[in-house]
C-alpha atoms as a printed R data frame, in Angstrom:
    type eleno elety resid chain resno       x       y       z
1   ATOM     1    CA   UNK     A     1   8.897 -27.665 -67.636
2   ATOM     2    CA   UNK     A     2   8.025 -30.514 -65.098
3   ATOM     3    CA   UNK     A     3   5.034 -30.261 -63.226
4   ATOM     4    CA   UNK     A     4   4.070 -31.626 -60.080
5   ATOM     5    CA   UNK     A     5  -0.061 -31.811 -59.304
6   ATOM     6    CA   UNK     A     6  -0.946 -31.311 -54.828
7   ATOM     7    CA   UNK     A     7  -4.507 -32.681 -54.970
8   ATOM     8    CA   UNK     A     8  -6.179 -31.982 -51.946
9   ATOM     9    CA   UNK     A     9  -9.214 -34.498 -51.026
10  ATOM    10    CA   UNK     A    10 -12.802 -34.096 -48.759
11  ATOM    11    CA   UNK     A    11 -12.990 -31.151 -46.040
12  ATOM    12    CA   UNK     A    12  -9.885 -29.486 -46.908
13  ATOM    13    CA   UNK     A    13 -11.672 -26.695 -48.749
14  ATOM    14    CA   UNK     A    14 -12.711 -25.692 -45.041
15  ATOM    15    CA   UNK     A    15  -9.274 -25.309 -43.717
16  ATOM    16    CA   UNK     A    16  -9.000 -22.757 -41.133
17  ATOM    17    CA   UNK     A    17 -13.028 -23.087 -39.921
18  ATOM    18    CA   UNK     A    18 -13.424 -27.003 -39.897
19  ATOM    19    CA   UNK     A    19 -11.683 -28.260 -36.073
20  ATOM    20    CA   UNK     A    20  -8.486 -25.776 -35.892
21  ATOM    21    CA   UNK     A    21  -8.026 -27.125 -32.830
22  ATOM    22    CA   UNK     A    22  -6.882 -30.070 -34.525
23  ATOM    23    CA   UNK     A    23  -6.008 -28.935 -38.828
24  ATOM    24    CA   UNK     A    24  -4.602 -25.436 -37.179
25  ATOM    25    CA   UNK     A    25  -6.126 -21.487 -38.711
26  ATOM    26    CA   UNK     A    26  -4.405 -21.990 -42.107
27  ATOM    27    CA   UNK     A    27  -6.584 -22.053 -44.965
28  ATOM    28    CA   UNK     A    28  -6.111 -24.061 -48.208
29  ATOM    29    CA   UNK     A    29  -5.297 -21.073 -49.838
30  ATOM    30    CA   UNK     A    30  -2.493 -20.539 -47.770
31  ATOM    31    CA   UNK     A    31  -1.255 -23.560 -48.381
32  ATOM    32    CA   UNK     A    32  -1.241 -23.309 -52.031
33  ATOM    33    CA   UNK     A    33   0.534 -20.540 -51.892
34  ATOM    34    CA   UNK     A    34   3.016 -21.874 -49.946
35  ATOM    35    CA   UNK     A    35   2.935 -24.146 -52.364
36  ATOM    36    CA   UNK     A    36   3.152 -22.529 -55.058
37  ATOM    37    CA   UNK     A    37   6.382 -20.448 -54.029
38  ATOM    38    CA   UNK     A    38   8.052 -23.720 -53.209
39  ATOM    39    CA   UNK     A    39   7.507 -25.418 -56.527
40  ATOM    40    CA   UNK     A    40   8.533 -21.693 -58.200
41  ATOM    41    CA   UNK     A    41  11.756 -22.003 -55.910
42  ATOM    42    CA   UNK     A    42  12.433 -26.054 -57.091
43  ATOM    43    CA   UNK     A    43  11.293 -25.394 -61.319
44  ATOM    44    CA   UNK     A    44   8.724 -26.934 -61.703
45  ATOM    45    CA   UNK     A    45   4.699 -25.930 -62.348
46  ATOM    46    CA   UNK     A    46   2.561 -26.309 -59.794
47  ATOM    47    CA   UNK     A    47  -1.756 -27.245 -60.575
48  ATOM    48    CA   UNK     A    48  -2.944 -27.148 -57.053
49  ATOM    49    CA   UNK     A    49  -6.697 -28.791 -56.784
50  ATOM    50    CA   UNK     A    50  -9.025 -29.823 -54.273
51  ATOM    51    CA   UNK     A    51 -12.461 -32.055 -54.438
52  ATOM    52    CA   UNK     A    52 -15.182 -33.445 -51.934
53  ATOM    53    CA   UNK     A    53 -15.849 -36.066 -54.923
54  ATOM    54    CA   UNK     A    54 -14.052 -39.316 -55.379
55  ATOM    55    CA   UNK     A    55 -14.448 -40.012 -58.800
56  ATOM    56    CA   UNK     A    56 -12.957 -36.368 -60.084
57  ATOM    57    CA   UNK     A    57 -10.160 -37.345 -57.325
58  ATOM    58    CA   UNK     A    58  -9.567 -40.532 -59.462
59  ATOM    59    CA   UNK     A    59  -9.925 -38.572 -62.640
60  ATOM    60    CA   UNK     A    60  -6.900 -36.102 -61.603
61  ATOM    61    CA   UNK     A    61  -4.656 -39.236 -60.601
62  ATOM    62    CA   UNK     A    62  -5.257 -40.936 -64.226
63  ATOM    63    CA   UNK     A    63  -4.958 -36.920 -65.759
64  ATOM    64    CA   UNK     A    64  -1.323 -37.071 -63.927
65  ATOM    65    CA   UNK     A    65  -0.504 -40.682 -65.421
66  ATOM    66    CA   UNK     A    66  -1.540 -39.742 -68.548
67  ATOM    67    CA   UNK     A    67   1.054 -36.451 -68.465
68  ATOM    68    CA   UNK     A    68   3.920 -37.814 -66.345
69  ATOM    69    CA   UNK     A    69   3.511 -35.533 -63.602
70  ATOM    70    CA   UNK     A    70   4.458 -36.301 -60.530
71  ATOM    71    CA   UNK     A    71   2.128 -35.962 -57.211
72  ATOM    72    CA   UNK     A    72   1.505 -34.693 -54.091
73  ATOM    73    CA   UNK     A    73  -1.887 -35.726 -52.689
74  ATOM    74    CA   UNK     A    74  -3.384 -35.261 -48.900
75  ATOM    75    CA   UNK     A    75  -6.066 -37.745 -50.078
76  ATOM    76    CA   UNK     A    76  -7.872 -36.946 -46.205
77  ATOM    77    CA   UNK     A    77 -10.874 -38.812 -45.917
78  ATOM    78    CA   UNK     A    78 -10.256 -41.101 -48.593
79  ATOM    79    CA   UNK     A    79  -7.014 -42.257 -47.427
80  ATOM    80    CA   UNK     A    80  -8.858 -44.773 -45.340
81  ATOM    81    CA   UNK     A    81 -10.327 -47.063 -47.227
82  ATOM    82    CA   UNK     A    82 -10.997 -45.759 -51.235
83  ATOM    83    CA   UNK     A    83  -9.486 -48.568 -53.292
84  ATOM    84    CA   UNK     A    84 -10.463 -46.559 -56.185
85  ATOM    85    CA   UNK     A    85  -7.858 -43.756 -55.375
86  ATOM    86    CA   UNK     A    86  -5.179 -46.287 -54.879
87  ATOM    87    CA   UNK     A    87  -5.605 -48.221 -57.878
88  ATOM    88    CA   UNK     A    88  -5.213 -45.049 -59.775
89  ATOM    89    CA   UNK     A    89  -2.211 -43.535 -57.248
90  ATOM    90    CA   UNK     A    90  -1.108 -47.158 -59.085
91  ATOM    91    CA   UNK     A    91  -0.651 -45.846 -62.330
92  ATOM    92    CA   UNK     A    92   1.696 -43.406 -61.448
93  ATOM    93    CA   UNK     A    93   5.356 -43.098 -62.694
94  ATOM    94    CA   UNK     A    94   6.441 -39.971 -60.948
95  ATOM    95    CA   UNK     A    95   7.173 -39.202 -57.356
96  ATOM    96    CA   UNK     A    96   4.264 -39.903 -55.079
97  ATOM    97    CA   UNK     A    97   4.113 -37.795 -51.763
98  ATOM    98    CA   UNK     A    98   1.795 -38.495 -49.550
99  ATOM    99    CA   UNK     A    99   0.728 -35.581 -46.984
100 ATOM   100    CA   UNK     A   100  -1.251 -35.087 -43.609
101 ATOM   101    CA   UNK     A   101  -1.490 -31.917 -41.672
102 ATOM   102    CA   UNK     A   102  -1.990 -34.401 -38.680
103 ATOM   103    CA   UNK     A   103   0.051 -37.374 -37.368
104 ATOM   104    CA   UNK     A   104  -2.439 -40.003 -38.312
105 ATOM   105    CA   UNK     A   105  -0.755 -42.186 -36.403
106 ATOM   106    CA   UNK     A   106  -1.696 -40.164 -32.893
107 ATOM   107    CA   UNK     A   107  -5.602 -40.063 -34.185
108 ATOM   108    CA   UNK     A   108  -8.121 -42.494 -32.954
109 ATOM   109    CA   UNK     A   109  -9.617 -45.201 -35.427
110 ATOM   110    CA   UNK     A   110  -9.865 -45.175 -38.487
111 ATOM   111    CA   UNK     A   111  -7.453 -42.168 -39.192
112 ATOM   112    CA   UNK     A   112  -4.661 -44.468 -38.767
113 ATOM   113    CA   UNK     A   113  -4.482 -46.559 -41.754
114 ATOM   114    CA   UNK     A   114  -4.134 -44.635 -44.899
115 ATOM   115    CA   UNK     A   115  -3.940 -47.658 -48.069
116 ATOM   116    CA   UNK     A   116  -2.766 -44.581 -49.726
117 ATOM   117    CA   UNK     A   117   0.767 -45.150 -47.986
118 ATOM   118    CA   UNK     A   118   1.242 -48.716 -50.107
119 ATOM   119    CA   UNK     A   119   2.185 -46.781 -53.377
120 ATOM   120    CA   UNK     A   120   3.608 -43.690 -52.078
121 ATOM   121    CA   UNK     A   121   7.213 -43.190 -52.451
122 ATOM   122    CA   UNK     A   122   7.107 -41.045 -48.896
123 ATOM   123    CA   UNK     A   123   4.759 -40.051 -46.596
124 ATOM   124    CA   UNK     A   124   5.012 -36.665 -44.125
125 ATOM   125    CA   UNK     A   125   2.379 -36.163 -41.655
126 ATOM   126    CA   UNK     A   126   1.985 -34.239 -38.123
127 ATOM   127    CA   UNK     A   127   3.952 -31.148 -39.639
128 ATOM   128    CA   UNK     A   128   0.758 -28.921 -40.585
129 ATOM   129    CA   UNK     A   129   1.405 -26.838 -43.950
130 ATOM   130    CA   UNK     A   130   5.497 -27.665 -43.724
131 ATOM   131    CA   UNK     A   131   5.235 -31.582 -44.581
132 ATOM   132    CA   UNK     A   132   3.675 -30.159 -47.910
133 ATOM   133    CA   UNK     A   133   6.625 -28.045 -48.113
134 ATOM   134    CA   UNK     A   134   9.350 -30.770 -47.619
135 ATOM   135    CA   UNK     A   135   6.567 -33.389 -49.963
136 ATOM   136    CA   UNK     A   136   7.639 -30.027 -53.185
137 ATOM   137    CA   UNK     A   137  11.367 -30.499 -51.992
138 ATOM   138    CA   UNK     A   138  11.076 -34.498 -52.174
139 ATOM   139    CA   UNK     A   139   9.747 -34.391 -55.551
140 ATOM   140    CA   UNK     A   140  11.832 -31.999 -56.754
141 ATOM   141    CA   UNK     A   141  14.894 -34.056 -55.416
142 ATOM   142    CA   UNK     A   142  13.504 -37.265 -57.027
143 ATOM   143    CA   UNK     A   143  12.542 -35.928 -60.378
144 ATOM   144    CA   UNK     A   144  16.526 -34.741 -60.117
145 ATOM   145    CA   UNK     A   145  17.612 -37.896 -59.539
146 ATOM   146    CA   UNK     A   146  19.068 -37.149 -56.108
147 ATOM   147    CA   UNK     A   147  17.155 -39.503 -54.206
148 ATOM   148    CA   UNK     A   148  15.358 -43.018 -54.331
């Protein structure tokens, strides 16, 4: 079975408490399970993961070379300037999705650069929990060959 890995970076743990005014009341675990009814729905596995740390964020990118999985990743923080993410997200074979709850290009500096968005093959942001949503139908339509 194909298996697509959403890795979630710093903050998101506090979804639903950390600004709502801004991330909205969902929690992560809401997400996921959005998540994980979408992947269910599209075939494919689904290891949902979140870190404050870097380094394991870098370890889970290699992890998904390493198995040919594609990605989804809402890198957060460390969308702004972490080389070491993006030299990892480099390794990647499978679909890369790239996903924001916000429109990062409505936030003040520096939320409006993500270096993640060199190597992804798409990136959804401003649609809350639904751009992760459409970033599970994108893979699922690449890994079928349906789209570029």
């Amino acid at each position: 079975m194909k298996t697509a890995l959403i890795l979630n970076g710093p903050n998101l743990n506090l979804l639903g408490t950390r600004e709502p005014q801004v991330y909205g009341s969902q929690t992560l675990d809401d997400v996921q399970t959005l998540c994980e009814r979408a992947c269910a729905a599209n075939g494919f596995a689904l290891e949902f993961r979140q870190t404050n740390h870097e380094g394991i964020l870098v370890d889970w990118i290699q992890e998904a070379a390493k198995r040919d999985a594609a990605v989804v990743i809402n890198p957060a923080g460390f969308s702004f300037g972490c080389v070491p993410v993006l030299d990892a997200l480099k390794l990647l074979r499978k679909p890369l999705i790239e996903v924001h709850l916000t429109n990062i290009h409505q936030r003040p500096a520096p939320y409006t650069h993500s270096l993640v968005s060199q190597v992804a093959n798409g990136v959804i942001c401003g649609l809350g929990s639904t751009g992760y949503l459409l970033a599970v139908r994108a893979v699922a339509e690449r890994l079928a060959g349906g789209a570029p």
